[in-house]
Tab-separated table of C-alpha atoms in Angstrom:
chain	number	residue	atom	x	y	z
K	12	UNK	CA	-6.746	-78.561	-14.171
K	13	UNK	CA	-3.713	-79.810	-15.303
K	14	UNK	CA	-2.467	-79.881	-18.394
K	15	UNK	CA	-4.401	-82.857	-20.753
K	16	UNK	CA	-7.182	-83.406	-17.723
K	17	UNK	CA	-10.486	-83.980	-18.834
K	18	UNK	CA	-13.986	-83.514	-16.875
K	19	UNK	CA	-17.196	-84.615	-18.221
K	20	UNK	CA	-19.937	-83.031	-16.886
K	21	UNK	CA	-24.136	-84.180	-17.986
K	22	UNK	CA	-25.780	-82.001	-20.046
K	23	UNK	CA	-29.521	-81.065	-18.903
K	24	UNK	CA	-31.535	-82.921	-21.406
K	25	UNK	CA	-28.631	-86.005	-19.791
K	26	UNK	CA	-29.373	-84.846	-16.548
K	27	UNK	CA	-33.155	-85.683	-17.052
K	28	UNK	CA	-32.567	-88.557	-18.852
K	29	UNK	CA	-30.572	-89.642	-15.672
K	30	UNK	CA	-33.372	-88.970	-13.406
K	31	UNK	CA	-36.043	-90.686	-15.656
K	32	UNK	CA	-34.435	-93.845	-15.359
K	33	UNK	CA	-33.217	-93.142	-11.116
K	34	UNK	CA	-36.977	-92.310	-10.876
K	35	UNK	CA	-38.647	-95.107	-12.664
K	36	UNK	CA	-36.087	-97.624	-10.991
K	37	UNK	CA	-37.197	-96.893	-8.026
K	38	UNK	CA	-41.104	-96.366	-8.174
K	39	UNK	CA	-41.150	-100.271	-9.975
K	40	UNK	CA	-39.412	-101.900	-6.984
K	41	UNK	CA	-41.137	-99.630	-4.204
K	42	UNK	CA	-44.389	-100.592	-5.975
K	43	UNK	CA	-43.435	-103.735	-5.843
K	44	UNK	CA	-42.438	-103.907	-1.932
K	45	UNK	CA	-45.782	-102.656	-1.140
K	46	UNK	CA	-47.987	-104.884	-3.430
K	47	UNK	CA	-46.185	-108.013	-2.023
K	48	UNK	CA	-46.238	-106.475	1.706
K	49	UNK	CA	-50.429	-106.596	1.589
K	50	UNK	CA	-50.374	-109.642	-0.163
K	51	UNK	CA	-48.086	-111.829	2.445
K	52	UNK	CA	-48.410	-113.568	5.355
K	53	UNK	CA	-45.524	-112.280	7.522
K	54	UNK	CA	-46.899	-108.982	9.188
K	55	UNK	CA	-45.902	-110.494	12.760
K	56	UNK	CA	-43.908	-113.489	13.806
K	57	UNK	CA	-43.416	-115.658	16.533
K	58	UNK	CA	-40.622	-114.184	19.044
K	59	UNK	CA	-39.507	-116.878	20.647
K	60	UNK	CA	-37.870	-119.459	18.390
K	61	UNK	CA	-36.276	-121.302	21.190
K	62	UNK	CA	-39.331	-122.752	22.796
K	63	UNK	CA	-41.385	-123.932	19.570
K	64	UNK	CA	-41.169	-126.380	16.911
K	65	UNK	CA	-42.757	-124.398	14.101
K	66	UNK	CA	-42.691	-120.834	12.859
K	67	UNK	CA	-45.993	-118.920	13.863
K	68	UNK	CA	-46.472	-115.594	11.028
K	69	UNK	CA	-49.579	-113.623	11.002
K	70	UNK	CA	-50.312	-111.359	7.458
K	71	UNK	CA	-53.338	-109.067	6.856
K	72	UNK	CA	-55.613	-111.311	5.802
K	73	UNK	CA	-54.408	-114.627	7.533
K	74	UNK	CA	-52.218	-116.416	9.128
K	75	UNK	CA	-49.960	-119.275	8.489
K	76	UNK	CA	-47.821	-121.643	10.909
K	77	UNK	CA	-44.877	-123.369	9.347
K	78	UNK	CA	-43.124	-126.235	10.425
K	79	UNK	CA	-39.238	-126.460	11.090
K	80	UNK	CA	-38.619	-129.599	10.743
K	81	UNK	CA	-40.016	-130.617	7.396
K	82	UNK	CA	-41.059	-127.410	6.870
K	83	UNK	CA	-45.276	-127.394	5.540
K	84	UNK	CA	-46.808	-124.650	5.930
K	85	UNK	CA	-50.881	-124.379	7.016
K	86	UNK	CA	-52.977	-121.196	6.415
K	87	UNK	CA	-56.150	-119.859	7.970
K	88	UNK	CA	-57.202	-117.303	6.147
K	89	UNK	CA	-59.478	-114.578	8.868
K	90	UNK	CA	-63.027	-114.375	8.947
K	91	UNK	CA	-65.242	-112.292	5.989
K	92	UNK	CA	-63.389	-108.647	5.574
K	93	UNK	CA	-67.369	-108.066	6.786
K	94	UNK	CA	-66.410	-109.646	10.697
K	95	UNK	CA	-65.508	-107.517	12.819
K	96	UNK	CA	-61.442	-107.775	12.804
K	97	UNK	CA	-59.591	-104.853	15.217
K	98	UNK	CA	-58.837	-101.374	14.381
K	99	UNK	CA	-55.063	-102.215	13.568
K	100	UNK	CA	-56.088	-105.309	11.520
K	101	UNK	CA	-58.794	-103.472	8.883
K	102	UNK	CA	-56.812	-99.505	9.370
K	103	UNK	CA	-54.051	-101.009	8.067
K	104	UNK	CA	-55.275	-103.183	5.209
K	105	UNK	CA	-57.400	-99.273	3.587
K	106	UNK	CA	-53.895	-97.909	4.242
K	107	UNK	CA	-51.831	-100.535	2.462
K	108	UNK	CA	-54.393	-101.207	-0.520
K	109	UNK	CA	-54.678	-97.527	-0.981
K	110	UNK	CA	-50.695	-96.739	-1.445
K	111	UNK	CA	-50.899	-99.912	-3.831
K	112	UNK	CA	-53.378	-98.457	-6.538
K	113	UNK	CA	-51.126	-94.755	-5.757
K	114	UNK	CA	-48.191	-96.170	-5.925
K	115	UNK	CA	-49.097	-98.628	-9.333
K	116	UNK	CA	-50.469	-95.799	-10.899
K	117	UNK	CA	-48.386	-93.416	-9.863
K	118	UNK	CA	-45.578	-95.963	-12.258
K	119	UNK	CA	-47.642	-96.265	-14.772
K	120	UNK	CA	-47.599	-92.763	-15.061
K	121	UNK	CA	-43.627	-92.713	-15.114
K	122	UNK	CA	-43.768	-94.804	-17.957
K	123	UNK	CA	-45.833	-93.341	-20.334
K	124	UNK	CA	-44.149	-90.087	-19.260
K	125	UNK	CA	-40.775	-91.496	-20.202
K	126	UNK	CA	-38.280	-90.113	-23.030
K	127	UNK	CA	-37.936	-93.146	-24.872
K	128	UNK	CA	-41.858	-94.151	-24.490
K	129	UNK	CA	-43.092	-92.583	-28.206
K	130	UNK	CA	-46.424	-91.448	-26.308
K	131	UNK	CA	-47.030	-87.416	-27.358
K	132	UNK	CA	-43.104	-87.645	-29.107
K	133	UNK	CA	-44.153	-83.847	-30.234
K	134	UNK	CA	-44.996	-82.893	-27.054
K	135	UNK	CA	-42.133	-82.867	-24.333
K	136	UNK	CA	-43.621	-80.495	-22.549
K	137	UNK	CA	-46.839	-82.595	-21.502
K	138	UNK	CA	-44.368	-85.724	-20.663
K	139	UNK	CA	-42.908	-83.389	-18.010
K	140	UNK	CA	-45.546	-82.892	-16.331
K	141	UNK	CA	-46.679	-86.420	-16.851
K	142	UNK	CA	-43.497	-87.327	-14.864
K	143	UNK	CA	-44.014	-84.528	-12.422
K	144	UNK	CA	-48.052	-85.735	-11.290
K	145	UNK	CA	-46.429	-89.455	-10.946
K	146	UNK	CA	-43.549	-87.579	-8.819
K	147	UNK	CA	-46.813	-86.040	-6.890
K	148	UNK	CA	-48.519	-89.191	-7.033
K	149	UNK	CA	-45.597	-91.573	-5.593
K	150	UNK	CA	-45.328	-88.914	-2.498
K	151	UNK	CA	-49.083	-89.620	-1.787
K	152	UNK	CA	-48.862	-93.256	-2.192
K	153	UNK	CA	-45.620	-92.861	0.450
K	154	UNK	CA	-48.051	-91.843	3.499
K	155	UNK	CA	-50.561	-94.197	4.208
K	156	UNK	CA	-47.718	-97.134	2.894
K	157	UNK	CA	-45.374	-95.839	5.949
K	158	UNK	CA	-48.331	-95.233	8.377
K	159	UNK	CA	-49.495	-98.091	8.446
K	160	UNK	CA	-46.784	-100.289	8.157
K	161	UNK	CA	-44.636	-98.635	10.819
K	162	UNK	CA	-48.069	-98.153	12.870
K	163	UNK	CA	-48.474	-101.740	12.878
K	164	UNK	CA	-45.071	-102.525	13.591
K	165	UNK	CA	-45.266	-99.870	16.790
K	166	UNK	CA	-48.568	-101.824	17.859
K	167	UNK	CA	-46.874	-104.875	17.584
K	168	UNK	CA	-43.682	-103.624	19.941
K	169	UNK	CA	-46.092	-102.059	22.605
K	170	UNK	CA	-48.374	-105.295	22.689
K	171	UNK	CA	-44.897	-107.460	23.199
K	172	UNK	CA	-43.728	-104.796	25.778
K	173	UNK	CA	-46.331	-104.201	27.974
K	174	UNK	CA	-47.106	-108.248	28.633
K	175	UNK	CA	-43.144	-108.257	29.161
K	176	UNK	CA	-43.434	-105.701	31.908
K	177	UNK	CA	-46.311	-106.984	33.619
K	178	UNK	CA	-44.534	-110.414	33.485
K	179	UNK	CA	-47.550	-112.038	31.111
K	180	UNK	CA	-46.956	-114.870	29.233
K	181	UNK	CA	-49.411	-116.213	26.561
K	182	UNK	CA	-47.668	-118.956	25.189
K	183	UNK	CA	-46.743	-117.008	22.006
K	184	UNK	CA	-45.365	-113.334	22.130
K	185	UNK	CA	-44.987	-111.940	18.370
K	186	UNK	CA	-42.481	-109.496	17.019
K	187	UNK	CA	-43.070	-107.052	14.057
K	188	UNK	CA	-41.697	-109.453	10.244
K	189	UNK	CA	-40.621	-109.001	6.846
K	190	UNK	CA	-43.836	-107.859	5.188
K	191	UNK	CA	-43.985	-105.075	7.289
K	192	UNK	CA	-40.068	-103.956	6.567
K	193	UNK	CA	-41.877	-105.094	3.081
K	194	UNK	CA	-44.176	-101.849	3.414
K	195	UNK	CA	-41.557	-99.918	5.456
K	196	UNK	CA	-39.118	-99.992	2.088
K	197	UNK	CA	-41.919	-99.340	-0.360
K	198	UNK	CA	-42.689	-96.691	1.299
K	199	UNK	CA	-39.704	-95.177	1.691
K	200	UNK	CA	-38.385	-95.871	-1.781
K	201	UNK	CA	-42.232	-93.560	-3.164
K	202	UNK	CA	-40.628	-90.917	-0.993
K	203	UNK	CA	-37.095	-90.709	-2.819
K	204	UNK	CA	-38.671	-91.909	-6.637
K	205	UNK	CA	-41.380	-89.373	-5.815
K	206	UNK	CA	-38.873	-86.064	-4.753
K	207	UNK	CA	-36.829	-87.146	-7.635
K	208	UNK	CA	-39.899	-87.083	-10.101
K	209	UNK	CA	-41.171	-83.233	-8.414
K	210	UNK	CA	-38.528	-81.752	-7.728
K	211	UNK	CA	-35.078	-81.831	-9.633
K	212	UNK	CA	-37.604	-82.512	-12.596
K	213	UNK	CA	-39.481	-79.668	-12.036
K	214	UNK	CA	-36.354	-77.523	-12.606
K	215	UNK	CA	-36.243	-78.428	-16.474
K	216	UNK	CA	-39.432	-77.005	-16.932
K	217	UNK	CA	-38.031	-73.312	-18.301
K	218	UNK	CA	-35.551	-75.812	-20.488
K	219	UNK	CA	-39.013	-77.826	-22.251
K	220	UNK	CA	-41.279	-74.584	-22.533
K	221	UNK	CA	-38.216	-73.110	-24.701
K	222	UNK	CA	-38.139	-76.789	-27.153
K	223	UNK	CA	-41.665	-76.764	-27.224
K	224	UNK	CA	-42.339	-72.949	-27.943
K	225	UNK	CA	-39.268	-73.838	-30.193
K	226	UNK	CA	-40.973	-75.853	-32.277
K	227	UNK	CA	-44.735	-74.710	-32.509
K	228	UNK	CA	-42.893	-71.883	-34.242
K	229	UNK	CA	-40.738	-74.487	-36.114
K	230	UNK	CA	-43.661	-75.650	-37.940
K	231	UNK	CA	-45.246	-72.443	-37.404
K	232	UNK	CA	-42.797	-71.149	-40.264
K	233	UNK	CA	-42.771	-74.400	-42.176
K	234	UNK	CA	-47.015	-74.182	-42.889
K	235	UNK	CA	-46.954	-71.154	-43.913
K	236	UNK	CA	-44.499	-71.185	-46.181
K	237	UNK	CA	-46.277	-73.617	-47.647
K	238	UNK	CA	-49.035	-71.630	-48.157
K	239	UNK	CA	-46.954	-68.415	-49.169
K	240	UNK	CA	-45.300	-71.431	-51.821
K	241	UNK	CA	-49.488	-72.282	-53.169
K	242	UNK	CA	-50.247	-68.467	-53.089
K	243	UNK	CA	-47.622	-67.264	-55.184
K	244	UNK	CA	-48.035	-69.616	-57.269
K	245	UNK	CA	-48.084	-68.177	-61.049
K	246	UNK	CA	-52.324	-69.940	-62.581
K	247	UNK	CA	-50.443	-70.318	-66.327
K	248	UNK	CA	-47.348	-72.232	-64.094
K	249	UNK	CA	-50.001	-74.339	-62.862
K	250	UNK	CA	-52.026	-74.776	-65.925
K	251	UNK	CA	-49.111	-75.593	-67.759
K	252	UNK	CA	-48.001	-78.396	-64.821
K	253	UNK	CA	-51.436	-80.226	-65.126
K	254	UNK	CA	-51.092	-80.152	-68.147
K	255	UNK	CA	-47.636	-81.626	-68.800
K	256	UNK	CA	-49.028	-84.285	-65.762
K	257	UNK	CA	-51.491	-85.128	-68.047
K	258	UNK	CA	-49.705	-85.710	-71.847
K	259	UNK	CA	-47.111	-87.982	-69.293
K	260	UNK	CA	-49.808	-90.286	-68.200
K	261	UNK	CA	-51.028	-90.684	-71.412
């Protein structure tokens, strides 16, 4: 190193603080992407734009048609959820709803585990465990999310490719749309934030355990000192103090 050159490194506490907020950032957007993907209508979009005067999008719950000239959109909901639907649609719904619930709870748990949130301020070890638990929940949420979105996209691609291979033209051919891409992005974000919170935050468990034991020991010493002071206080001094307090009030 040359003279006058100083390098700054993050302390363990600063690194933990940084990882918490990076994980919280990705968890927030990942949960948002998954929820938006589940409840939007563009999982499939018509692929042949040159022959169509409208854009047709299919979601998990309804199908929408948008006129390319005036932008007017009309949507038709699918039949009741109890009606018979394709297996692809039913399984994708179930997996995406599961991913939404897990990622949402994972984000809420992570917020409670942040150091800046005044929840269990005297229990740093418990807050660290809450962060790790939220990371595990986000990792689990990424599994059904990526499975449902990728499987749906692959199924649409295979169906379209098979029609093109056999020279079958049904009037409308679909490709996977931006809602499907959001599902993939949200799932990958869950994996990233979950990995940060489980693998990296787990490295700080020894430091937090030491801080927790030091705090408990200091608290125990303080309580013991108070008890010892009260026990060894002479009775005459205690009586004199009470009499002085009474005289003062009078």
